[in-house]
Amino acid sequence: MGIADRKERDKEELREKILVAAKSLFLEKGVEKTSIRNIADQIEYSPGIIYHYFRDKNEIFHALHQGGFSQMMEKMQVLRSVRNPMERLKAMGSIYVGFALENPDMYDLMFIKEAPIDHVYNSEHDNWKEGGGTFEYLRMTIKECAEQGHFKGHDLEPLTYLIWSAVHGMVSLNIRKRCEVVLPERQNTIIREGLEEFFKILDRL
Amino acid sequence: MGIADRKERDKEELREKILVAAKSLFLEKGVEKTSIRNIADQIEYSPGIIYHYFRDKNEIFHALHQGGFSQMMEKMQVLRSVRNPMERLKAMGSIYVGFALENPDMYDLMFIKEAPIDHVYNSEHDNWKEGGGTFEYLRMTIKECAEQGHFKGHDLEPLTYLIWSAVHGMVSLNIRKRCEVVLPERQNTIIREGLEEFFKILDRL
DNA sequence: TGCTTTATTAAACAGTGTTTAATTATTTTT
DNA sequence: AAAAATAATTAAACACTGTTTAATAAAGCA
């Protein structure tokens, strides 16, 4: 069975090559402006071959999309050592922002780019990787905060959404270049400073 | 000179027709998926004619982009009657969200879609229409709140950015369909509920 | 009327995603 | 080892895209 295995590996290898090439091109020129022919050129194969490994361009997008969530969850692992839920919540915000600033194009892919319409939620669909897991973790953390006496008088589900939105908003406005309206001398630091203000607010809730 | 005037009007008329067609198509199918030929078909002219009125597709995008800000500022006019700055701030949030939910595709155009790279900030560039005015107004309102004793211990510039981001975040996550992670029964109301939580927080600052 | 300018178009160019049929390479069977 | 079957890969085509060009039609003016 070694031969079949090796063939399987070879196939997997080319699939991986396509993904690596697609990722570098997507992040460099954007999804829309990267053509199948560009990817084929990079891996030195004909364009047609790509359709033997992915149904269409969207499927390539999705494969990378999933990879992004794995990558982010990886970074979140350090939160395990943070016992105090409010500290954990704030640390989560820092990690989230850090990930977004270090991988702006991947973040764009994950949270800003329009999700292709034909995104079918089949049985194999792993909600954890697709971001639901991260939100679930945020929800749990906020619930723990509430149990420790925070967020009195608040409805936790919309509050969770608001907290996520605040951080996402700062990051996405920056990524999509809507920050020119901010005072020029503060544009580079506005996200981290905004996060600081956010922490001050959270501490008082 | 009447003839020249009429010609001017006719020209303006076709320009307007192109914009109306482009807008309806952009909002219906998205900018990327609307072709010049689609627009030409809709106005029953040949594709080439469009390049006599707009340099390229981006210029059409920008014309609509600007129109969106005028539209939004229009809605903001009612704020003039709100004397209390904190009430005005909250009302601003409601109007902002209202505009976004009523015109999701226009909002997308204004705040989410990647701004074309070649967006040159020339002397005629009207910062007011381009959104800087709205942010300036938000900044002033928050400053007034501070003068009335709110936001003690906060740095107002990043706080302003944070407040904008919170509202933008909620709206943009919704528009780009990242809300499936929210409890299903609350997805439709999550933005307005999130805004309510936000107001509760603001009231205590 | 003929001449000039303007408005409009048809056609072409170089690019796109995707599908098809043909070709090459590899594995399996005889 | 030769032939048949299967898989991997490609070249070519199709129907699109944004944009530019040169040709045509229309309008205004002399």
Tab-separated table of C-alpha atoms (C1' of nucleotides) in Angstrom:
chain	number	residue	atom	x	y	z
A	1	MET	CA	0.000	0.000	0.000
A	2	GLY	CA	3.100	2.223	0.086
A	3	ILE	CA	2.652	3.323	-3.490
A	4	ALA	CA	-0.893	4.521	-2.994
A	5	ASP	CA	0.295	6.337	0.090
A	6	ARG	CA	3.073	8.059	-1.783
A	7	LYS	CA	0.635	9.073	-4.527
A	8	GLU	CA	-1.634	10.442	-1.860
A	9	ARG	CA	1.279	12.427	-0.447
A	10	ASP	CA	2.278	13.724	-3.879
A	11	LYS	CA	-1.263	14.847	-4.495
A	12	GLU	CA	-1.349	16.503	-1.101
A	13	GLU	CA	1.957	18.162	-1.889
A	14	LEU	CA	0.679	19.849	-5.022
A	15	ARG	CA	-2.471	20.892	-3.194
A	16	GLU	CA	-0.270	22.483	-0.584
A	17	LYS	CA	1.852	24.178	-3.239
A	18	ILE	CA	-1.286	25.704	-4.723
A	19	LEU	CA	-2.385	26.949	-1.307
A	20	VAL	CA	1.018	28.454	-0.512
A	21	ALA	CA	1.137	30.205	-3.873
A	22	ALA	CA	-2.462	31.387	-3.601
A	23	LYS	CA	-1.887	32.691	-0.085
A	24	SER	CA	1.182	34.702	-1.010
A	25	LEU	CA	-0.580	36.136	-4.050
A	26	PHE	CA	-3.870	36.821	-2.233
A	27	LEU	CA	-2.078	38.615	0.560
A	28	GLU	CA	0.145	40.506	-1.851
A	29	LYS	CA	-2.304	41.602	-4.538
A	30	GLY	CA	-5.671	40.773	-3.008
A	31	VAL	CA	-8.034	37.923	-3.800
A	32	GLU	CA	-9.893	39.700	-6.553
A	33	LYS	CA	-6.776	40.722	-8.403
A	34	THR	CA	-5.133	37.330	-8.231
A	35	SER	CA	-5.975	35.161	-11.203
A	36	ILE	CA	-5.930	31.395	-11.494
A	37	ARG	CA	-3.314	31.905	-14.176
A	38	ASN	CA	-1.165	33.870	-11.693
A	39	ILE	CA	-1.288	30.969	-9.258
A	40	ALA	CA	-0.562	28.474	-12.024
A	41	ASP	CA	2.415	30.564	-13.140
A	42	GLN	CA	3.812	30.627	-9.627
A	43	ILE	CA	3.690	26.867	-9.189
A	44	GLU	CA	4.799	26.293	-12.806
A	45	TYR	CA	1.772	24.241	-13.801
A	46	SER	CA	-0.994	24.906	-16.285
A	47	PRO	CA	-4.101	26.742	-15.039
A	48	GLY	CA	-6.324	23.736	-15.572
A	49	ILE	CA	-4.581	21.627	-12.952
A	50	ILE	CA	-5.888	23.830	-10.165
A	51	TYR	CA	-9.406	22.642	-10.898
A	52	HIS	CA	-8.360	19.094	-10.079
A	53	TYR	CA	-7.565	20.131	-6.543
A	54	PHE	CA	-10.171	22.826	-5.906
A	55	ARG	CA	-13.673	23.137	-7.288
A	56	ASP	CA	-13.174	26.849	-7.944
A	57	LYS	CA	-11.422	29.967	-6.725
A	58	ASN	CA	-13.759	30.210	-3.729
A	59	GLU	CA	-12.664	26.827	-2.439
A	60	ILE	CA	-9.070	28.067	-2.361
A	61	PHE	CA	-10.234	31.135	-0.468
A	62	HIS	CA	-12.028	28.965	2.073
A	63	ALA	CA	-9.101	26.682	2.655
A	64	LEU	CA	-6.969	29.700	3.539
A	65	HIS	CA	-9.836	31.209	5.533
A	66	GLN	CA	-9.889	28.153	7.778
A	67	GLY	CA	-6.127	28.184	8.153
A	68	GLY	CA	-6.366	31.713	9.495
A	69	PHE	CA	-8.627	30.679	12.350
A	70	SER	CA	-6.336	27.849	13.326
A	71	GLN	CA	-3.475	30.320	13.374
A	72	MET	CA	-5.416	32.741	15.588
A	73	MET	CA	-6.549	30.049	18.015
A	74	GLU	CA	-2.919	29.042	18.315
A	75	LYS	CA	-2.090	32.513	19.578
A	76	MET	CA	-4.991	32.432	22.012
A	77	GLN	CA	-3.569	29.395	23.812
A	78	VAL	CA	-1.525	31.555	26.180
A	79	LEU	CA	-4.812	32.727	27.703
A	80	ARG	CA	-5.069	29.385	29.485
A	81	SER	CA	-2.657	30.622	32.100
A	82	VAL	CA	-4.703	33.747	32.863
A	83	ARG	CA	-6.989	32.895	35.763
A	84	ASN	CA	-8.769	36.218	36.332
A	85	PRO	CA	-11.524	36.414	33.710
A	86	MET	CA	-11.383	40.213	33.328
A	87	GLU	CA	-7.633	40.037	32.786
A	88	ARG	CA	-8.236	37.223	30.325
A	89	LEU	CA	-10.809	39.285	28.481
A	90	LYS	CA	-8.402	42.177	28.105
A	91	ALA	CA	-5.543	39.894	27.109
A	92	MET	CA	-7.850	38.403	24.492
A	93	GLY	CA	-8.387	41.863	23.057
A	94	SER	CA	-4.661	42.467	22.892
A	95	ILE	CA	-4.021	39.167	21.158
A	96	TYR	CA	-6.855	39.768	18.741
A	97	VAL	CA	-5.526	43.187	17.817
A	98	GLY	CA	-1.987	41.845	17.668
A	99	PHE	CA	-3.008	39.115	15.263
A	100	ALA	CA	-4.880	41.600	13.082
A	101	LEU	CA	-1.979	44.046	12.923
A	102	GLU	CA	0.595	41.347	12.242
A	103	ASN	CA	-1.548	39.624	9.618
A	104	PRO	CA	-3.749	42.378	8.224
A	105	ASP	CA	-4.458	40.618	4.963
A	106	MET	CA	-5.307	37.367	6.659
A	107	TYR	CA	-7.571	39.270	9.043
A	108	ASP	CA	-9.165	40.910	6.044
A	109	LEU	CA	-9.759	37.476	4.570
A	110	MET	CA	-11.284	36.193	7.809
A	111	PHE	CA	-13.499	39.052	8.952
A	112	ILE	CA	-13.879	41.740	6.320
A	113	LYS	CA	-13.941	40.282	2.830
A	114	GLU	CA	-17.408	39.339	1.692
A	115	ALA	CA	-17.953	35.678	2.346
A	116	PRO	CA	-18.663	33.969	-0.978
A	117	ILE	CA	-22.383	33.368	-1.325
A	118	ASP	CA	-22.152	29.679	-2.041
A	119	HIS	CA	-20.571	29.005	1.314
A	120	VAL	CA	-22.467	25.811	2.098
A	121	TYR	CA	-22.621	24.774	5.719
A	122	ASN	CA	-22.297	21.040	5.276
A	123	SER	CA	-21.886	18.414	7.968
A	124	GLU	CA	-18.116	18.487	7.809
A	125	HIS	CA	-18.187	22.212	8.396
A	126	ASP	CA	-16.021	22.835	11.409
A	127	ASN	CA	-17.581	25.701	13.277
A	128	TRP	CA	-14.629	25.942	15.607
A	129	LYS	CA	-12.182	26.795	12.883
A	130	GLU	CA	-14.632	29.138	11.205
A	131	GLY	CA	-14.556	31.567	14.092
A	132	GLY	CA	-17.546	30.352	16.031
A	133	GLY	CA	-15.094	28.860	18.489
A	134	THR	CA	-13.395	32.145	19.165
A	135	PHE	CA	-16.725	33.860	19.758
A	136	GLU	CA	-17.853	31.026	22.001
A	137	TYR	CA	-14.691	31.471	24.044
A	138	LEU	CA	-15.317	35.223	24.287
A	139	ARG	CA	-18.883	34.536	25.426
A	140	MET	CA	-17.637	32.158	28.129
A	141	THR	CA	-15.046	34.615	29.366
A	142	ILE	CA	-17.595	37.416	29.606
A	143	LYS	CA	-19.961	35.101	31.448
A	144	GLU	CA	-17.218	34.373	33.952
A	145	CYS	CA	-16.653	38.105	34.365
A	146	ALA	CA	-20.361	38.503	35.070
A	147	GLU	CA	-20.188	35.751	37.675
A	148	GLN	CA	-17.471	37.708	39.396
A	149	GLY	CA	-19.734	40.728	39.622
A	150	HIS	CA	-18.964	42.601	36.409
A	151	PHE	CA	-21.414	43.802	33.776
A	152	LYS	CA	-24.315	44.302	36.197
A	153	GLY	CA	-27.529	45.257	34.430
A	154	HIS	CA	-26.242	44.144	31.054
A	155	ASP	CA	-27.628	41.613	28.609
A	156	LEU	CA	-24.594	39.427	27.994
A	157	GLU	CA	-25.238	38.269	24.430
A	158	PRO	CA	-25.448	41.744	22.849
A	159	LEU	CA	-22.701	42.936	25.192
A	160	THR	CA	-20.449	40.197	23.871
A	161	TYR	CA	-21.256	41.249	20.348
A	162	LEU	CA	-20.550	44.878	21.243
A	163	ILE	CA	-17.166	44.044	22.749
A	164	TRP	CA	-16.158	42.018	19.737
A	165	SER	CA	-17.437	44.800	17.481
A	166	ALA	CA	-15.451	47.499	19.233
A	167	VAL	CA	-12.182	45.673	18.658
A	168	HIS	CA	-13.104	44.531	15.179
A	169	GLY	CA	-14.231	48.049	14.310
A	170	MET	CA	-10.938	49.649	15.267
A	171	VAL	CA	-8.956	47.070	13.363
A	172	SER	CA	-11.113	46.983	10.257
A	173	LEU	CA	-11.340	50.758	9.881
A	174	ASN	CA	-7.574	50.779	9.985
A	175	ILE	CA	-7.152	47.943	7.515
A	176	ARG	CA	-9.580	49.471	5.077
A	177	LYS	CA	-7.832	52.809	5.406
A	178	ARG	CA	-10.572	54.897	6.993
A	179	CYS	CA	-8.256	56.404	9.579
A	180	GLU	CA	-7.205	59.510	7.698
A	181	VAL	CA	-9.846	61.376	9.674
A	182	VAL	CA	-7.957	60.745	12.907
A	183	LEU	CA	-5.380	63.347	13.934
A	184	PRO	CA	-2.373	62.605	11.685
A	185	GLU	CA	0.155	62.389	14.521
A	186	ARG	CA	-1.880	59.657	16.186
A	187	GLN	CA	-2.867	57.493	13.263
A	188	ASN	CA	-0.135	54.936	13.822
A	189	THR	CA	-0.950	54.377	17.462
A	190	ILE	CA	-4.688	54.931	17.425
A	191	ILE	CA	-5.639	51.268	17.695
A	192	ARG	CA	-3.495	50.476	20.725
A	193	GLU	CA	-4.545	53.756	22.339
A	194	GLY	CA	-8.179	53.026	21.558
A	195	LEU	CA	-7.724	49.616	23.135
A	196	GLU	CA	-6.308	51.289	26.250
A	197	GLU	CA	-9.420	53.465	26.511
A	198	PHE	CA	-11.515	50.361	26.053
A	199	PHE	CA	-9.699	48.632	28.919
A	200	LYS	CA	-10.322	51.613	31.180
A	201	ILE	CA	-14.014	51.332	30.392
A	202	LEU	CA	-14.114	47.582	30.938
A	203	ASP	CA	-12.357	47.923	34.285
A	204	ARG	CA	-15.187	50.125	35.536
A	205	LEU	CA	-17.987	47.813	34.426
B	1	MET	CA	-25.981	80.707	-25.259
B	2	GLY	CA	-29.146	78.630	-24.736
B	3	ILE	CA	-27.930	75.886	-27.003
B	4	ALA	CA	-24.669	75.384	-25.182
B	5	ASP	CA	-26.611	75.340	-21.940
B	6	ARG	CA	-28.990	72.695	-23.207
B	7	LYS	CA	-26.075	70.604	-24.416
B	8	GLU	CA	-24.518	70.971	-21.008
B	9	ARG	CA	-27.770	69.789	-19.446
B	10	ASP	CA	-28.034	66.839	-21.829
B	11	LYS	CA	-24.494	65.833	-21.005
B	12	GLU	CA	-25.229	66.138	-17.313
B	13	GLU	CA	-28.362	64.081	-17.852
B	14	LEU	CA	-26.473	61.146	-19.347
B	15	ARG	CA	-23.863	61.400	-16.627
B	16	GLU	CA	-26.669	61.155	-14.100
B	17	LYS	CA	-28.206	58.202	-15.935
B	18	ILE	CA	-24.875	56.395	-15.758
B	19	LEU	CA	-24.638	57.085	-12.027
B	20	VAL	CA	-28.196	55.915	-11.348
B	21	ALA	CA	-27.632	52.737	-13.335
B	22	ALA	CA	-24.245	52.115	-11.750
B	23	LYS	CA	-25.655	52.671	-8.281
B	24	SER	CA	-28.536	50.249	-8.722
B	25	LEU	CA	-26.185	47.642	-10.177
B	26	PHE	CA	-23.425	48.183	-7.599
B	27	LEU	CA	-25.891	47.871	-4.757
B	28	GLU	CA	-27.598	44.886	-6.335
B	29	LYS	CA	-24.670	42.786	-7.497
B	30	GLY	CA	-21.690	44.499	-5.894
B	31	VAL	CA	-19.079	46.749	-7.464
B	32	GLU	CA	-16.740	43.974	-8.476
B	33	LYS	CA	-19.409	41.958	-10.198
B	34	THR	CA	-20.896	44.868	-12.104
B	35	SER	CA	-19.298	45.343	-15.496
B	36	ILE	CA	-19.125	48.456	-17.615
B	37	ARG	CA	-21.107	46.496	-20.169
B	38	ASN	CA	-23.818	45.864	-17.568
B	39	ILE	CA	-24.116	49.575	-16.938
B	40	ALA	CA	-24.111	50.318	-20.678
B	41	ASP	CA	-26.848	47.746	-21.210
B	42	GLN	CA	-28.993	49.311	-18.513
B	43	ILE	CA	-28.799	52.807	-19.994
B	44	GLU	CA	-29.070	51.426	-23.539
B	45	TYR	CA	-25.816	52.942	-24.763
B	46	SER	CA	-22.605	51.327	-25.908
B	47	PRO	CA	-19.915	50.567	-23.292
B	48	GLY	CA	-17.496	53.071	-24.774
B	49	ILE	CA	-19.661	56.084	-24.001
B	50	ILE	CA	-19.114	55.634	-20.276
B	51	TYR	CA	-15.447	56.548	-20.726
B	52	HIS	CA	-16.490	59.945	-22.047
B	53	TYR	CA	-18.098	60.756	-18.720
B	54	PHE	CA	-15.835	58.925	-16.272
B	55	ARG	CA	-12.129	58.218	-16.500
B	56	ASP	CA	-12.644	54.653	-15.314
B	57	LYS	CA	-14.752	52.426	-13.111
B	58	ASN	CA	-13.165	53.865	-9.978
B	59	GLU	CA	-14.365	57.348	-10.808
B	60	ILE	CA	-17.930	56.071	-10.895
B	61	PHE	CA	-17.366	54.428	-7.533
B	62	HIS	CA	-16.089	57.689	-6.070
B	63	ALA	CA	-18.968	59.760	-7.360
B	64	LEU	CA	-21.376	57.412	-5.589
B	65	HIS	CA	-19.124	57.285	-2.534
B	66	GLN	CA	-19.404	61.038	-2.137
B	67	GLY	CA	-23.149	60.940	-2.665
B	68	GLY	CA	-23.415	58.537	0.256
B	69	PHE	CA	-21.815	60.985	2.657
B	70	SER	CA	-24.101	63.796	1.559
B	71	GLN	CA	-27.035	61.473	2.161
B	72	MET	CA	-25.808	60.588	5.639
B	73	MET	CA	-25.118	64.186	6.620
B	74	GLU	CA	-28.658	64.962	5.539
B	75	LYS	CA	-29.966	62.489	8.104
B	76	MET	CA	-27.712	63.949	10.782
B	77	GLN	CA	-29.332	67.366	10.486
B	78	VAL	CA	-32.015	66.516	13.046
B	79	LEU	CA	-29.249	66.444	15.676
B	80	ARG	CA	-29.212	70.235	15.617
B	81	SER	CA	-32.251	70.271	17.843
B	82	VAL	CA	-30.648	68.039	20.479
B	83	ARG	CA	-29.087	70.343	23.050
B	84	ASN	CA	-27.685	67.818	25.561
B	85	PRO	CA	-24.398	66.543	24.112
B	86	MET	CA	-24.669	63.037	25.584
B	87	GLU	CA	-28.169	62.705	24.168
B	88	ARG	CA	-26.844	64.007	20.883
B	89	LEU	CA	-24.033	61.459	20.938
B	90	LYS	CA	-26.455	58.625	21.465
B	91	ALA	CA	-28.835	59.946	18.829
B	92	MET	CA	-25.905	60.122	16.447
B	93	GLY	CA	-25.249	56.435	17.060
B	94	SER	CA	-28.868	55.597	16.325
B	95	ILE	CA	-28.880	57.598	13.115
B	96	TYR	CA	-25.581	56.069	12.038
B	97	VAL	CA	-26.876	52.557	12.615
B	98	GLY	CA	-30.183	53.436	11.006
B	99	PHE	CA	-28.462	54.703	7.904
B	100	ALA	CA	-26.288	51.604	7.708
B	101	LEU	CA	-29.211	49.211	8.091
B	102	GLU	CA	-31.389	51.074	5.594
B	103	ASN	CA	-28.582	51.420	3.057
B	104	PRO	CA	-26.289	48.475	3.760
B	105	ASP	CA	-24.710	48.467	0.338
B	106	MET	CA	-24.102	52.188	0.357
B	107	TYR	CA	-22.583	51.839	3.817
B	108	ASP	CA	-20.430	49.057	2.468
B	109	LEU	CA	-19.286	51.358	-0.300
B	110	MET	CA	-18.502	54.154	2.148
B	111	PHE	CA	-16.793	52.363	5.018
B	112	ILE	CA	-15.956	48.761	4.207
B	113	LYS	CA	-15.000	48.322	0.578
B	114	GLU	CA	-11.319	48.802	-0.030
B	115	ALA	CA	-10.723	52.350	-1.149
B	116	PRO	CA	-9.208	52.301	-4.636
B	117	ILE	CA	-5.473	52.869	-4.395
B	118	ASP	CA	-5.344	55.707	-6.851
B	119	HIS	CA	-7.616	57.825	-4.700
B	120	VAL	CA	-5.700	61.072	-5.082
B	121	TYR	CA	-6.336	63.707	-2.464
B	122	ASN	CA	-6.287	66.734	-4.721
B	123	SER	CA	-7.118	70.311	-3.807
B	124	GLU	CA	-10.748	69.967	-4.810
B	125	HIS	CA	-11.069	67.013	-2.511
B	126	ASP	CA	-13.926	67.806	-0.184
B	127	ASN	CA	-13.027	66.318	3.148
B	128	TRP	CA	-16.452	67.060	4.541
B	129	LYS	CA	-18.261	64.872	2.088
B	130	GLU	CA	-15.667	62.129	2.372
B	131	GLY	CA	-16.534	61.402	5.959
B	132	GLY	CA	-14.014	63.596	7.703
B	133	GLY	CA	-16.855	65.962	8.488
B	134	THR	CA	-18.887	63.322	10.240
B	135	PHE	CA	-15.902	62.305	12.343
B	136	GLU	CA	-15.164	65.952	13.128
B	137	TYR	CA	-18.730	66.359	14.328
B	138	LEU	CA	-18.420	63.257	16.501
B	139	ARG	CA	-15.209	64.634	17.968
B	140	MET	CA	-16.889	67.949	18.797
B	141	THR	CA	-19.846	66.232	20.415
B	142	ILE	CA	-17.616	64.063	22.580
B	143	LYS	CA	-15.606	67.125	23.573
B	144	GLU	CA	-18.825	68.804	24.668
B	145	CYS	CA	-19.700	65.716	26.701
B	146	ALA	CA	-16.295	65.940	28.361
B	147	GLU	CA	-16.902	69.601	29.164
B	148	GLN	CA	-20.074	68.548	30.917
B	149	GLY	CA	-18.118	66.172	33.121
B	150	HIS	CA	-18.235	62.935	31.151
B	151	PHE	CA	-15.282	60.750	30.103
B	152	LYS	CA	-13.084	61.681	33.062
B	153	GLY	CA	-9.614	60.189	32.799
B	154	HIS	CA	-9.996	59.429	29.125
B	155	ASP	CA	-7.917	60.545	26.158
B	156	LEU	CA	-10.571	61.972	23.868
B	157	GLU	CA	-9.024	61.291	20.448
B	158	PRO	CA	-8.661	57.513	20.850
B	159	LEU	CA	-11.952	57.444	22.756
B	160	THR	CA	-13.655	59.046	19.778
B	161	TYR	CA	-12.096	56.467	17.514
B	162	LEU	CA	-13.231	53.705	19.869
B	163	ILE	CA	-16.805	54.955	19.930
B	164	TRP	CA	-16.943	55.183	16.157
B	165	SER	CA	-15.348	51.749	15.928
B	166	ALA	CA	-17.856	50.120	18.239
B	167	VAL	CA	-20.770	51.222	16.095
B	168	HIS	CA	-18.984	50.586	12.837
B	169	GLY	CA	-17.896	47.174	14.072
B	170	MET	CA	-21.427	46.043	14.882
B	171	VAL	CA	-22.736	47.235	11.556
B	172	SER	CA	-19.907	45.927	9.407
B	173	LEU	CA	-19.823	42.479	10.982
B	174	ASN	CA	-23.507	42.267	10.195
B	175	ILE	CA	-23.152	43.522	6.634
B	176	ARG	CA	-20.313	41.146	5.903
B	177	LYS	CA	-22.302	38.274	7.376
B	178	ARG	CA	-20.142	37.416	10.377
B	179	CYS	CA	-23.104	37.198	12.735
B	180	GLU	CA	-23.878	33.498	12.415
B	181	VAL	CA	-21.909	32.988	15.603
B	182	VAL	CA	-24.468	35.005	17.579
B	183	LEU	CA	-27.372	33.078	19.077
B	184	PRO	CA	-29.704	32.457	16.114
B	185	GLU	CA	-32.810	33.860	17.779
B	186	ARG	CA	-31.057	37.189	18.353
B	187	GLN	CA	-29.262	37.712	15.060
B	188	ASN	CA	-31.898	40.036	13.655
B	189	THR	CA	-31.934	42.328	16.656
B	190	ILE	CA	-28.331	42.077	17.768
B	191	ILE	CA	-27.240	45.457	16.447
B	192	ARG	CA	-29.988	47.479	18.107
B	193	GLU	CA	-29.547	45.468	21.305
B	194	GLY	CA	-25.804	45.951	21.148
B	195	LEU	CA	-26.410	49.665	20.724
B	196	GLU	CA	-28.612	49.625	23.824
B	197	GLU	CA	-25.804	48.052	25.834
B	198	PHE	CA	-23.478	50.682	24.436
B	199	PHE	CA	-25.791	53.456	25.571
B	200	LYS	CA	-25.926	51.994	29.073
B	201	ILE	CA	-22.141	52.097	29.167
B	202	LEU	CA	-21.932	55.649	27.824
B	203	ASP	CA	-24.453	56.857	30.376
B	204	ARG	CA	-22.141	55.721	33.158
B	205	LEU	CA	-19.011	57.368	31.777
C	1	DT	C1'	-25.359	73.646	-48.896
C	2	DG	C1'	-20.540	71.968	-47.126
C	3	DC	C1'	-17.315	72.048	-43.063
C	4	DT	C1'	-16.202	71.279	-38.335
C	5	DT	C1'	-16.961	69.658	-34.044
C	6	DT	C1'	-19.075	66.616	-30.973
C	7	DA	C1'	-21.374	62.316	-29.564
C	8	DT	C1'	-21.569	57.638	-30.173
C	9	DT	C1'	-20.382	53.218	-31.570
C	10	DA	C1'	-18.120	48.888	-33.332
C	11	DA	C1'	-14.176	46.449	-33.074
C	12	DA	C1'	-10.144	45.123	-31.095
C	13	DC	C1'	-6.720	44.051	-27.156
C	14	DA	C1'	-5.318	41.888	-23.298
C	15	DG	C1'	-6.922	40.070	-19.438
C	16	DT	C1'	-10.325	37.001	-16.448
C	17	DG	C1'	-12.701	32.135	-14.476
C	18	DT	C1'	-13.900	27.876	-16.100
C	19	DT	C1'	-14.756	23.704	-19.141
C	20	DT	C1'	-13.562	20.517	-22.724
C	21	DA	C1'	-11.165	17.316	-25.157
C	22	DA	C1'	-6.741	15.778	-26.166
C	23	DT	C1'	-2.233	14.316	-24.542
C	24	DT	C1'	1.178	12.536	-21.719
C	25	DA	C1'	2.626	9.717	-17.793
C	26	DT	C1'	1.867	6.113	-14.687
C	27	DT	C1'	-0.099	1.891	-12.887
C	28	DT	C1'	-2.386	-2.501	-13.550
C	29	DT	C1'	-3.386	-6.449	-16.080
C	30	DT	C1'	-2.479	-9.781	-19.406
D	1	DA	C1'	7.688	-7.136	-21.538
D	2	DA	C1'	3.441	-5.569	-24.076
D	3	DA	C1'	-1.150	-4.005	-23.862
D	4	DA	C1'	-4.884	-1.975	-21.587
D	5	DA	C1'	-6.684	1.062	-18.188
D	6	DT	C1'	-6.305	4.803	-15.248
D	7	DA	C1'	-4.647	9.011	-13.656
D	8	DA	C1'	-2.285	13.497	-14.179
D	9	DT	C1'	-1.617	17.295	-16.960
D	10	DT	C1'	-2.162	20.380	-20.615
D	11	DA	C1'	-3.710	23.197	-24.731
D	12	DA	C1'	-7.434	25.258	-26.578
D	13	DA	C1'	-11.709	27.110	-26.420
D	14	DC	C1'	-15.823	29.797	-24.367
D	15	DA	C1'	-17.862	33.536	-22.545
D	16	DC	C1'	-16.814	36.980	-19.880
D	17	DT	C1'	-14.066	41.425	-18.052
D	18	DG	C1'	-11.985	46.799	-18.300
D	19	DT	C1'	-10.232	49.765	-21.549
D	20	DT	C1'	-8.575	51.925	-25.997
D	21	DT	C1'	-8.854	52.785	-30.894
D	22	DA	C1'	-10.483	54.262	-35.050
D	23	DA	C1'	-14.550	54.710	-37.641
D	24	DT	C1'	-19.252	56.502	-37.933
D	25	DA	C1'	-23.327	59.248	-37.102
D	26	DA	C1'	-25.312	63.568	-35.505
D	27	DA	C1'	-25.393	68.361	-34.621
D	28	DG	C1'	-24.020	73.161	-35.035
D	29	DC	C1'	-22.118	76.661	-37.758
D	30	DA	C1'	-20.480	79.087	-42.102
